[in-house]
Amino acid sequence: GHLDRMGVWALQLLSLTGLRRDEIRDLTWPMVDWQHGCLNLPETKTGQRKIPVPTHVMTLLRQIHDRTGNRKDGLVVCSRTGRKRSGLNLTWKNIREAVGIPDVRLHNLRHLFASDALGGGVPLAIVGEMLGHRQPSTTKRYAHLANRVVREALEHTAGLIVAATTMPRALPV
């Protein structure tokens, strides 16, 4: 089926940043700080945020910018008429159906972002900062993922200690 290019870009931004749907839908070009590689969001669920973004996101933003006429203002991802998108559900539904995951919600992209970060060893407090959580308890719902990373770190560390403290066998006389 047909996929709306702006919708696909919005979904890419969601998956690469862990931002909320409305934070991407409300993102305007003046909020993009090209020099410092960050997004300056004046109003989010948790207030004003300055969000550093990875090079991949800045590259995607540059691609969107170039393909949409190098605008200086307006929404980064918008409807066909240039207004705020009413949603991303149709594009998300088409993608889900194409890959065979019909029951995954759009907000799951945010959870997947957090899961991938924790699975990669990023500490829970940093993940909370990346997601813009005010309270550490909000991020704790991902703790089961952090526990796996902690277990792996414990096994690795114990293995190093055991290897360092194992006494060599006595040499024959």
PDB file of C-alpha atoms in Angstrom:
ATOM      1  CA  GLY A   1       0.000   0.000   0.000  1.00  0.00           C
ATOM      2  CA  HIS A   2       0.857   3.655  -0.091  1.00  0.00           C
ATOM      3  CA  LEU A   3       2.908   5.144   2.729  1.00  0.00           C
ATOM      4  CA  ASP A   4       2.794   8.874   3.350  1.00  0.00           C
ATOM      5  CA  ARG A   5       6.371  10.177   3.233  1.00  0.00           C
ATOM      6  CA  MET A   6       5.813  12.706   6.054  1.00  0.00           C
ATOM      7  CA  GLY A   7       4.264   9.961   8.170  1.00  0.00           C
ATOM      8  CA  VAL A   8       7.243   7.688   7.582  1.00  0.00           C
ATOM      9  CA  TRP A   9       9.624  10.493   8.549  1.00  0.00           C
ATOM     10  CA  ALA A  10       7.638  11.114  11.720  1.00  0.00           C
ATOM     11  CA  LEU A  11       7.817   7.413  12.619  1.00  0.00           C
ATOM     12  CA  GLN A  12      11.565   7.384  11.984  1.00  0.00           C
ATOM     13  CA  LEU A  13      11.993  10.395  14.271  1.00  0.00           C
ATOM     14  CA  LEU A  14       9.894   8.699  16.950  1.00  0.00           C
ATOM     15  CA  SER A  15      11.902   5.502  16.818  1.00  0.00           C
ATOM     16  CA  LEU A  16      15.305   7.253  16.827  1.00  0.00           C
ATOM     17  CA  THR A  17      14.565   9.726  19.625  1.00  0.00           C
ATOM     18  CA  GLY A  18      12.083   8.106  21.993  1.00  0.00           C
ATOM     19  CA  LEU A  19      10.081  11.331  21.915  1.00  0.00           C
ATOM     20  CA  ARG A  20       6.333  11.397  22.400  1.00  0.00           C
ATOM     21  CA  ARG A  21       4.044  11.503  19.339  1.00  0.00           C
ATOM     22  CA  ASP A  22       2.964  15.093  19.954  1.00  0.00           C
ATOM     23  CA  GLU A  23       6.555  16.230  20.501  1.00  0.00           C
ATOM     24  CA  ILE A  24       7.306  15.111  16.940  1.00  0.00           C
ATOM     25  CA  ARG A  25       3.998  16.379  15.504  1.00  0.00           C
ATOM     26  CA  ASP A  26       4.591  19.827  17.090  1.00  0.00           C
ATOM     27  CA  LEU A  27       8.276  20.047  16.099  1.00  0.00           C
ATOM     28  CA  THR A  28       9.032  23.139  14.002  1.00  0.00           C
ATOM     29  CA  TRP A  29      12.167  24.079  12.109  1.00  0.00           C
ATOM     30  CA  PRO A  30      13.091  26.920  14.493  1.00  0.00           C
ATOM     31  CA  MET A  31      13.253  24.289  17.283  1.00  0.00           C
ATOM     32  CA  VAL A  32      16.057  22.450  15.466  1.00  0.00           C
ATOM     33  CA  ASP A  33      19.459  23.667  16.667  1.00  0.00           C
ATOM     34  CA  TRP A  34      21.693  22.636  13.768  1.00  0.00           C
ATOM     35  CA  GLN A  35      24.855  23.990  15.364  1.00  0.00           C
ATOM     36  CA  HIS A  36      24.536  22.075  18.643  1.00  0.00           C
ATOM     37  CA  GLY A  37      22.707  18.996  17.350  1.00  0.00           C
ATOM     38  CA  CYS A  38      19.688  19.319  19.593  1.00  0.00           C
ATOM     39  CA  LEU A  39      15.994  20.067  19.658  1.00  0.00           C
ATOM     40  CA  ASN A  40      14.634  22.911  21.775  1.00  0.00           C
ATOM     41  CA  LEU A  41      11.102  21.947  22.731  1.00  0.00           C
ATOM     42  CA  PRO A  42       9.316  24.845  24.439  1.00  0.00           C
ATOM     43  CA  GLU A  43       6.384  22.802  25.725  1.00  0.00           C
ATOM     44  CA  THR A  44       6.295  19.094  26.451  1.00  0.00           C
ATOM     45  CA  LYS A  45       4.403  16.935  28.909  1.00  0.00           C
ATOM     46  CA  THR A  46       7.194  17.644  31.408  1.00  0.00           C
ATOM     47  CA  GLY A  47       7.883  21.276  30.479  1.00  0.00           C
ATOM     48  CA  GLN A  48      10.550  22.890  28.342  1.00  0.00           C
ATOM     49  CA  ARG A  49      13.310  20.536  27.171  1.00  0.00           C
ATOM     50  CA  LYS A  50      16.587  20.849  25.307  1.00  0.00           C
ATOM     51  CA  ILE A  51      17.184  17.440  23.773  1.00  0.00           C
ATOM     52  CA  PRO A  52      20.522  16.382  22.323  1.00  0.00           C
ATOM     53  CA  VAL A  53      19.930  14.103  19.354  1.00  0.00           C
ATOM     54  CA  PRO A  54      22.208  11.604  17.627  1.00  0.00           C
ATOM     55  CA  THR A  55      23.880  12.241  14.287  1.00  0.00           C
ATOM     56  CA  HIS A  56      21.390   9.876  12.608  1.00  0.00           C
ATOM     57  CA  VAL A  57      18.546  12.173  13.635  1.00  0.00           C
ATOM     58  CA  MET A  58      20.336  15.293  12.448  1.00  0.00           C
ATOM     59  CA  THR A  59      20.999  13.552   9.111  1.00  0.00           C
ATOM     60  CA  LEU A  60      17.326  12.603   8.817  1.00  0.00           C
ATOM     61  CA  LEU A  61      16.283  16.168   9.687  1.00  0.00           C
ATOM     62  CA  ARG A  62      18.660  17.496   7.004  1.00  0.00           C
ATOM     63  CA  GLN A  63      17.117  15.076   4.493  1.00  0.00           C
ATOM     64  CA  ILE A  64      13.595  16.179   5.417  1.00  0.00           C
ATOM     65  CA  HIS A  65      14.672  19.815   5.271  1.00  0.00           C
ATOM     66  CA  ASP A  66      16.239  19.425   1.820  1.00  0.00           C
ATOM     67  CA  ARG A  67      13.307  17.456   0.401  1.00  0.00           C
ATOM     68  CA  THR A  68      10.710  19.914   1.656  1.00  0.00           C
ATOM     69  CA  GLY A  69      12.234  23.039   0.178  1.00  0.00           C
ATOM     70  CA  ASN A  70      14.677  24.153   2.899  1.00  0.00           C
ATOM     71  CA  ARG A  71      12.061  26.001   4.869  1.00  0.00           C
ATOM     72  CA  LYS A  72      13.086  28.226   7.771  1.00  0.00           C
ATOM     73  CA  ASP A  73       9.784  27.932   9.614  1.00  0.00           C
ATOM     74  CA  GLY A  74       6.771  25.669   9.829  1.00  0.00           C
ATOM     75  CA  LEU A  75       6.370  22.098  10.992  1.00  0.00           C
ATOM     76  CA  VAL A  76       9.073  19.517  10.350  1.00  0.00           C
ATOM     77  CA  VAL A  77       6.458  16.858   9.544  1.00  0.00           C
ATOM     78  CA  CYS A  78       3.082  18.183   8.485  1.00  0.00           C
ATOM     79  CA  SER A  79      -0.103  17.245   6.676  1.00  0.00           C
ATOM     80  CA  ARG A  80      -0.442  17.615   2.907  1.00  0.00           C
ATOM     81  CA  THR A  81      -1.841  21.115   3.490  1.00  0.00           C
ATOM     82  CA  GLY A  82       1.108  22.159   5.691  1.00  0.00           C
ATOM     83  CA  ARG A  83      -0.872  21.975   8.926  1.00  0.00           C
ATOM     84  CA  LYS A  84      -0.254  19.890  12.019  1.00  0.00           C
ATOM     85  CA  ARG A  85      -0.836  16.216  11.302  1.00  0.00           C
ATOM     86  CA  SER A  86      -4.039  14.893  12.810  1.00  0.00           C
ATOM     87  CA  GLY A  87      -2.341  11.587  13.474  1.00  0.00           C
ATOM     88  CA  LEU A  88       0.060   8.931  12.326  1.00  0.00           C
ATOM     89  CA  ASN A  89      -2.236   5.989  12.812  1.00  0.00           C
ATOM     90  CA  LEU A  90      -2.891   5.142   9.153  1.00  0.00           C
ATOM     91  CA  THR A  91       0.806   5.127   8.231  1.00  0.00           C
ATOM     92  CA  TRP A  92       1.604   3.130  11.377  1.00  0.00           C
ATOM     93  CA  LYS A  93      -1.213   0.663  10.602  1.00  0.00           C
ATOM     94  CA  ASN A  94       0.030   0.150   7.023  1.00  0.00           C
ATOM     95  CA  ILE A  95       3.601  -0.476   8.195  1.00  0.00           C
ATOM     96  CA  ARG A  96       2.484  -2.872  10.953  1.00  0.00           C
ATOM     97  CA  GLU A  97       0.342  -4.859   8.550  1.00  0.00           C
ATOM     98  CA  ALA A  98       3.129  -5.004   5.953  1.00  0.00           C
ATOM     99  CA  VAL A  99       5.563  -6.531   8.467  1.00  0.00           C
ATOM    100  CA  GLY A 100       3.003  -8.679  10.271  1.00  0.00           C
ATOM    101  CA  ILE A 101       2.748  -6.979  13.680  1.00  0.00           C
ATOM    102  CA  PRO A 102      -0.869  -5.783  13.716  1.00  0.00           C
ATOM    103  CA  ASP A 103      -1.238  -5.326  17.484  1.00  0.00           C
ATOM    104  CA  VAL A 104       1.629  -2.922  18.275  1.00  0.00           C
ATOM    105  CA  ARG A 105       0.666   0.578  19.399  1.00  0.00           C
ATOM    106  CA  LEU A 106       2.462   3.681  18.173  1.00  0.00           C
ATOM    107  CA  HIS A 107       3.552   4.475  21.738  1.00  0.00           C
ATOM    108  CA  ASN A 108       5.409   1.149  21.759  1.00  0.00           C
ATOM    109  CA  LEU A 109       8.122   2.860  19.691  1.00  0.00           C
ATOM    110  CA  ARG A 110       8.940   4.910  22.784  1.00  0.00           C
ATOM    111  CA  HIS A 111       9.043   1.767  24.934  1.00  0.00           C
ATOM    112  CA  LEU A 112      11.222   0.018  22.370  1.00  0.00           C
ATOM    113  CA  PHE A 113      13.618   2.968  22.392  1.00  0.00           C
ATOM    114  CA  ALA A 114      13.945   2.661  26.182  1.00  0.00           C
ATOM    115  CA  SER A 115      14.282  -1.128  25.992  1.00  0.00           C
ATOM    116  CA  ASP A 116      17.051  -0.891  23.408  1.00  0.00           C
ATOM    117  CA  ALA A 117      18.909   1.710  25.478  1.00  0.00           C
ATOM    118  CA  LEU A 118      18.698  -0.400  28.637  1.00  0.00           C
ATOM    119  CA  GLY A 119      19.609  -3.547  26.729  1.00  0.00           C
ATOM    120  CA  GLY A 120      22.681  -1.727  25.463  1.00  0.00           C
ATOM    121  CA  GLY A 121      23.779  -0.950  29.020  1.00  0.00           C
ATOM    122  CA  VAL A 122      22.568   2.643  29.371  1.00  0.00           C
ATOM    123  CA  PRO A 123      21.806   3.271  33.077  1.00  0.00           C
ATOM    124  CA  LEU A 124      18.168   3.666  34.085  1.00  0.00           C
ATOM    125  CA  ALA A 125      18.687   7.286  35.225  1.00  0.00           C
ATOM    126  CA  ILE A 126      20.109   8.243  31.822  1.00  0.00           C
ATOM    127  CA  VAL A 127      17.229   6.525  30.023  1.00  0.00           C
ATOM    128  CA  GLY A 128      14.838   8.546  32.183  1.00  0.00           C
ATOM    129  CA  GLU A 129      16.641  11.716  31.148  1.00  0.00           C
ATOM    130  CA  MET A 130      16.516  10.688  27.482  1.00  0.00           C
ATOM    131  CA  LEU A 131      12.761  10.120  27.734  1.00  0.00           C
ATOM    132  CA  GLY A 132      12.140  13.327  29.667  1.00  0.00           C
ATOM    133  CA  HIS A 133      10.766  11.637  32.764  1.00  0.00           C
ATOM    134  CA  ARG A 134      10.556  13.888  35.813  1.00  0.00           C
ATOM    135  CA  GLN A 135      10.348  11.026  38.282  1.00  0.00           C
ATOM    136  CA  PRO A 136      12.755   8.070  38.354  1.00  0.00           C
ATOM    137  CA  SER A 137       9.782   5.887  39.253  1.00  0.00           C
ATOM    138  CA  THR A 138       8.315   6.534  35.802  1.00  0.00           C
ATOM    139  CA  THR A 139      11.374   4.973  34.185  1.00  0.00           C
ATOM    140  CA  LYS A 140      11.423   2.086  36.667  1.00  0.00           C
ATOM    141  CA  ARG A 141       8.778   0.239  34.642  1.00  0.00           C
ATOM    142  CA  TYR A 142      11.694  -0.664  32.369  1.00  0.00           C
ATOM    143  CA  ALA A 143      13.700  -2.047  35.305  1.00  0.00           C
ATOM    144  CA  HIS A 144      13.134  -5.662  34.270  1.00  0.00           C
ATOM    145  CA  LEU A 145      15.232  -4.874  31.203  1.00  0.00           C
ATOM    146  CA  ALA A 146      17.901  -3.200  33.307  1.00  0.00           C
ATOM    147  CA  ASN A 147      18.019  -6.290  35.529  1.00  0.00           C
ATOM    148  CA  ARG A 148      19.196  -8.407  32.578  1.00  0.00           C
ATOM    149  CA  VAL A 149      21.976  -5.926  31.860  1.00  0.00           C
ATOM    150  CA  VAL A 150      22.948  -5.881  35.553  1.00  0.00           C
ATOM    151  CA  ARG A 151      23.001  -9.707  35.639  1.00  0.00           C
ATOM    152  CA  GLU A 152      25.299  -9.799  32.598  1.00  0.00           C
ATOM    153  CA  ALA A 153      27.591  -7.210  34.215  1.00  0.00           C
ATOM    154  CA  LEU A 154      27.657  -9.208  37.451  1.00  0.00           C
ATOM    155  CA  GLU A 155      28.558 -12.428  35.629  1.00  0.00           C
ATOM    156  CA  HIS A 156      31.292 -10.659  33.684  1.00  0.00           C
ATOM    157  CA  THR A 157      32.742  -8.996  36.789  1.00  0.00           C
ATOM    158  CA  ALA A 158      32.648 -12.198  38.853  1.00  0.00           C
ATOM    159  CA  GLY A 159      34.382 -14.040  36.024  1.00  0.00           C
ATOM    160  CA  LEU A 160      37.174 -11.461  35.996  1.00  0.00           C
ATOM    161  CA  ILE A 161      37.622 -11.737  39.765  1.00  0.00           C
ATOM    162  CA  VAL A 162      37.636 -15.539  39.704  1.00  0.00           C
ATOM    163  CA  ALA A 163      40.180 -15.549  36.862  1.00  0.00           C
ATOM    164  CA  ALA A 164      42.414 -13.080  38.726  1.00  0.00           C
ATOM    165  CA  THR A 165      42.278 -14.891  42.033  1.00  0.00           C
ATOM    166  CA  THR A 166      42.594 -18.475  40.905  1.00  0.00           C
ATOM    167  CA  MET A 167      45.791 -19.862  42.328  1.00  0.00           C
ATOM    168  CA  PRO A 168      48.080 -21.474  39.799  1.00  0.00           C
ATOM    169  CA  ARG A 169      48.773 -25.128  40.413  1.00  0.00           C
ATOM    170  CA  ALA A 170      52.053 -25.893  42.111  1.00  0.00           C
ATOM    171  CA  LEU A 171      54.889 -26.738  39.791  1.00  0.00           C
ATOM    172  CA  PRO A 172      56.352 -30.230  40.099  1.00  0.00           C
ATOM    173  CA  VAL A 173      59.615 -30.360  42.010  1.00  0.00           C
TER     174      VAL A 173
END
